[in-house]
Amino acid sequence: SDIGSQKNRVVTEEEWLQKWAMGNTGFHKERGHPLLQKYLDVLLSGRNGLRIFFPLCGKAVEMKWLADMGHNVVGVEVSEQALKEFFAEHSLPYCEEPVPEISGAKKFQSTSGNISLYCCSIYDLSSSIVGKFDAVWDRGALVAVNPCDRQRYASLMITLMEKNSSYLLVTVSYDPNKHKGPPFYVPESEIKSLFG
Ligand code: SAH
């Protein structure tokens, strides 16, 4: 199949931390993603004060943007450096505390309380720890997940969603034989089978 070439590829947590340490973060968009602006109404559908989840959040500036609109943002990211850079680059004061349910994890919360970022693997989270969400912004997340972990990732995401939630997913279309990823190529047929 055309995704066969990427099926067994694995990027480890250490490699991600290394990317952050080396500044190999070309995926970060300083000015936010145009597709979030374009589909913002679809994500919010007129609702206020939503709980919005950012899986594999990096230091996405859209978190600040949605928080400023009055929503509550929760993110998860393995790189502590990314999270600290997020708060520093937006001059946001924050506090740091352990997460009792997850050994080694930390939660960074803006002093204003509306941005909570978990520093741990997304696979350590569950709805009993972070609750459920009204909206999800998935950019550089599903496509960054190792192909062998996609099913686990999608199943977890589904457990984190409220009944009437909306999920914006950004994927990248290209020939997977020409680039090893990430971002990985996730064909539309696979998205349908993962999320139904
Ligand atoms: N969504 C962000 C970042 C995309 S890059 C954006 O749009 O800019 C993918 C990010 O996922 C990296 O910052 C990497 O450190 C993080 N990551 C990779 N595996 C992870 C995991 N299992 N749990 C949490 N974060 C992870």
Short mmCIF file of C-alpha atoms and ligand atoms in Angstrom, two decimals:
data_model
loop_
_atom_site.label_atom_id
_atom_site.label_comp_id
_atom_site.label_asym_id
_atom_site.label_seq_id
_atom_site.Cartn_x
_atom_site.Cartn_y
_atom_site.Cartn_z
CA SER A 1 0.00 0.00 0.00
CA ASP A 2 1.10 3.59 -0.38
CA ILE A 3 1.52 4.04 3.37
CA GLY A 4 3.56 0.87 3.69
CA SER A 5 6.79 2.80 3.64
CA GLN A 6 5.91 4.65 6.86
CA LYS A 7 4.08 1.91 8.73
CA ASN A 8 6.95 0.83 10.94
CA ARG A 9 8.59 4.19 11.47
CA VAL A 10 8.91 5.32 15.09
CA VAL A 11 9.96 8.70 16.44
CA THR A 12 10.79 8.36 20.14
CA GLU A 13 10.03 10.88 22.89
CA GLU A 14 13.77 11.49 23.20
CA GLU A 15 13.93 12.42 19.53
CA TRP A 16 11.14 14.94 20.01
CA LEU A 17 12.92 16.44 23.03
CA GLN A 18 16.06 16.61 20.93
CA LYS A 19 14.22 18.48 18.17
CA TRP A 20 13.13 21.08 20.72
CA ALA A 21 16.62 21.31 22.21
CA MET A 22 18.19 21.80 18.77
CA GLY A 23 15.57 24.26 17.60
CA ASN A 24 14.41 21.90 14.84
CA THR A 25 10.84 23.07 15.23
CA GLY A 26 9.92 24.10 11.71
CA PHE A 27 6.38 22.90 12.44
CA HIS A 28 5.80 25.79 14.83
CA LYS A 29 3.76 28.56 13.27
CA GLU A 30 4.61 31.93 14.78
CA ARG A 31 1.47 33.56 13.40
CA GLY A 32 -1.04 30.78 14.00
CA HIS A 33 -2.64 28.41 11.54
CA PRO A 34 -4.81 29.92 8.78
CA LEU A 35 -7.12 26.88 8.82
CA LEU A 36 -8.11 27.54 12.44
CA GLN A 37 -9.09 31.07 11.50
CA LYS A 38 -10.98 29.77 8.48
CA TYR A 39 -12.90 27.08 10.41
CA LEU A 40 -13.21 28.80 13.78
CA ASP A 41 -16.99 29.04 13.48
CA VAL A 42 -17.21 25.30 12.80
CA LEU A 43 -15.14 24.58 15.90
CA LEU A 44 -17.09 26.87 18.20
CA SER A 45 -20.52 26.76 16.55
CA GLY A 46 -21.63 29.82 18.46
CA ARG A 47 -20.73 28.41 21.87
CA ASN A 48 -18.93 30.37 24.59
CA GLY A 49 -16.63 29.29 27.40
CA LEU A 50 -15.69 25.96 25.85
CA ARG A 51 -13.11 23.50 27.14
CA ILE A 52 -10.76 23.10 24.19
CA PHE A 53 -8.09 20.40 23.95
CA PHE A 54 -4.75 20.72 22.14
CA PRO A 55 -3.18 17.25 21.84
CA LEU A 56 0.61 17.31 21.24
CA CYS A 57 0.42 21.08 21.65
CA GLY A 58 4.01 22.22 21.27
CA LYS A 59 3.89 25.97 21.87
CA ALA A 60 0.98 26.58 19.51
CA VAL A 61 0.03 30.26 19.60
CA GLU A 62 -3.61 29.31 18.94
CA MET A 63 -3.83 28.31 22.62
CA LYS A 64 -3.35 31.92 23.66
CA TRP A 65 -5.69 33.08 20.95
CA LEU A 66 -8.60 30.85 22.06
CA ALA A 67 -7.96 31.56 25.75
CA ASP A 68 -8.19 35.30 25.01
CA MET A 69 -11.61 34.64 23.46
CA GLY A 70 -12.82 33.32 26.81
CA HIS A 71 -12.32 29.58 26.36
CA ASN A 72 -10.50 27.17 28.66
CA VAL A 73 -7.52 25.58 26.97
CA VAL A 74 -5.88 22.31 27.96
CA GLY A 75 -2.81 20.97 26.16
CA VAL A 76 -0.43 18.05 26.48
CA GLU A 77 3.18 17.99 25.37
CA VAL A 78 6.24 15.88 26.25
CA SER A 79 8.66 18.79 25.95
CA GLU A 80 8.87 20.96 29.06
CA GLN A 81 11.00 23.37 27.04
CA ALA A 82 8.12 23.90 24.58
CA LEU A 83 5.68 24.68 27.40
CA LYS A 84 8.06 27.09 29.12
CA GLU A 85 8.71 28.84 25.83
CA PHE A 86 4.95 29.16 25.31
CA PHE A 87 4.43 31.03 28.58
CA ALA A 88 7.60 33.11 28.15
CA GLU A 89 6.84 34.16 24.57
CA HIS A 90 3.37 35.38 25.57
CA SER A 91 4.60 36.92 28.86
CA LEU A 92 2.11 34.80 30.76
CA PRO A 93 2.80 34.10 34.43
CA TYR A 94 2.19 30.48 35.39
CA CYS A 95 2.59 28.01 38.18
CA GLU A 96 3.91 24.52 38.05
CA GLU A 97 2.66 21.52 40.03
CA PRO A 98 2.94 17.73 39.97
CA VAL A 99 0.06 15.61 38.66
CA PRO A 100 -0.66 13.11 41.45
CA GLU A 101 -2.17 10.50 39.08
CA ILE A 102 0.83 10.45 36.69
CA SER A 103 4.31 9.86 38.05
CA GLY A 104 6.82 12.39 36.70
CA ALA A 105 4.18 14.55 35.02
CA LYS A 106 3.83 18.28 35.63
CA LYS A 107 0.98 20.67 35.04
CA PHE A 108 1.76 24.23 34.01
CA GLN A 109 -1.15 26.54 34.59
CA SER A 110 -1.46 30.20 33.67
CA THR A 111 -2.03 32.35 36.75
CA SER A 112 -5.30 33.51 35.20
CA GLY A 113 -6.31 29.82 35.24
CA ASN A 114 -7.60 29.40 31.69
CA ILE A 115 -4.60 27.61 30.16
CA SER A 116 -3.47 24.27 31.64
CA LEU A 117 -0.66 22.43 29.94
CA TYR A 118 0.32 18.91 30.96
CA CYS A 119 3.92 17.89 30.50
CA CYS A 120 3.71 14.13 29.91
CA SER A 121 2.84 11.70 27.15
CA ILE A 122 -0.70 11.98 25.86
CA TYR A 123 -1.04 8.23 26.50
CA ASP A 124 -0.79 8.95 30.24
CA LEU A 125 -3.97 11.06 30.17
CA SER A 126 -7.55 9.93 30.72
CA SER A 127 -10.86 11.71 31.17
CA SER A 128 -10.66 11.11 34.92
CA ILE A 129 -7.53 13.32 34.96
CA VAL A 130 -8.33 16.03 32.38
CA GLY A 131 -12.10 15.77 32.00
CA LYS A 132 -13.89 15.88 28.65
CA PHE A 133 -13.74 18.52 25.95
CA ASP A 134 -16.20 20.48 23.82
CA ALA A 135 -13.69 21.06 21.05
CA VAL A 136 -10.36 19.72 19.78
CA TRP A 137 -7.75 21.41 17.60
CA ASP A 138 -5.64 18.59 16.13
CA ARG A 139 -2.85 20.08 14.04
CA GLY A 140 0.53 18.38 13.97
CA ALA A 141 -0.90 15.82 16.39
CA LEU A 142 -2.47 12.79 14.66
CA VAL A 143 0.06 13.29 11.87
CA ALA A 144 2.91 13.30 14.43
CA VAL A 145 1.73 10.15 16.18
CA ASN A 146 3.70 7.04 15.22
CA PRO A 147 1.66 5.04 12.70
CA CYS A 148 1.63 2.02 15.07
CA ASP A 149 0.00 4.19 17.80
CA ARG A 150 -2.76 5.74 15.69
CA GLN A 151 -5.54 3.43 16.85
CA ARG A 152 -4.63 3.97 20.50
CA TYR A 153 -4.47 7.73 19.95
CA ALA A 154 -7.86 7.91 18.21
CA SER A 155 -9.55 5.71 20.82
CA LEU A 156 -8.18 7.92 23.60
CA MET A 157 -9.30 11.10 21.84
CA ILE A 158 -12.82 9.71 21.52
CA THR A 159 -12.96 9.06 25.28
CA LEU A 160 -11.95 12.69 25.91
CA MET A 161 -14.80 14.16 23.88
CA GLU A 162 -18.15 15.40 25.17
CA LYS A 163 -21.29 14.34 23.33
CA ASN A 164 -21.64 17.51 21.27
CA SER A 165 -18.00 18.23 20.69
CA SER A 166 -16.34 19.33 17.49
CA TYR A 167 -12.94 18.17 16.26
CA LEU A 168 -10.88 20.02 13.69
CA LEU A 169 -8.19 17.81 12.19
CA VAL A 170 -5.42 19.01 9.91
CA THR A 171 -3.64 16.40 7.79
CA VAL A 172 -1.06 16.65 5.05
CA SER A 173 -1.43 15.04 1.65
CA TYR A 174 1.76 13.89 -0.07
CA ASP A 175 3.57 10.85 -1.49
CA PRO A 176 4.77 8.85 1.58
CA ASN A 177 7.48 7.20 -0.52
CA LYS A 178 9.21 10.55 -0.91
CA HIS A 179 9.36 11.65 2.74
CA LYS A 180 9.68 9.47 5.84
CA GLY A 181 7.72 11.81 8.15
CA PRO A 182 6.67 13.24 10.52
CA PRO A 183 4.28 14.63 9.53
CA PHE A 184 3.07 11.21 8.47
CA TYR A 185 0.64 10.68 5.64
CA VAL A 186 -2.75 9.65 7.03
CA PRO A 187 -5.11 8.81 4.19
CA GLU A 188 -8.72 9.87 4.39
CA SER A 189 -9.85 6.22 4.44
CA GLU A 190 -7.81 5.65 7.60
CA ILE A 191 -9.24 8.75 9.27
CA LYS A 192 -12.72 7.37 8.58
CA SER A 193 -11.84 4.00 10.07
CA LEU A 194 -10.15 5.58 13.12
CA PHE A 195 -12.90 8.05 13.98
CA GLY A 196 -15.94 6.49 12.34
N1 SAH B 1 0.54 20.88 17.60
C1 SAH B 1 1.75 21.69 17.67
C2 SAH B 1 3.04 20.87 17.66
C3 SAH B 1 3.17 19.87 16.53
S1 SAH B 1 4.69 18.91 16.52
C4 SAH B 1 1.73 22.74 16.60
O1 SAH B 1 0.75 22.82 15.84
O2 SAH B 1 2.68 23.53 16.50
C5 SAH B 1 4.27 17.52 17.55
C6 SAH B 1 4.54 17.77 19.03
O3 SAH B 1 4.14 16.60 19.76
C7 SAH B 1 6.01 18.00 19.40
O4 SAH B 1 6.11 19.22 20.10
C8 SAH B 1 6.39 16.81 20.27
O5 SAH B 1 7.29 17.15 21.29
C9 SAH B 1 5.03 16.38 20.84
N2 SAH B 1 4.85 14.94 21.17
C10 SAH B 1 5.29 13.88 20.47
N3 SAH B 1 4.85 12.74 21.01
C11 SAH B 1 4.09 13.08 22.09
C12 SAH B 1 3.34 12.33 23.05
N4 SAH B 1 3.29 10.99 23.03
N5 SAH B 1 2.66 13.00 24.01
C13 SAH B 1 2.71 14.37 24.05
N6 SAH B 1 3.41 15.13 23.17
C14 SAH B 1 4.08 14.49 22.20
#
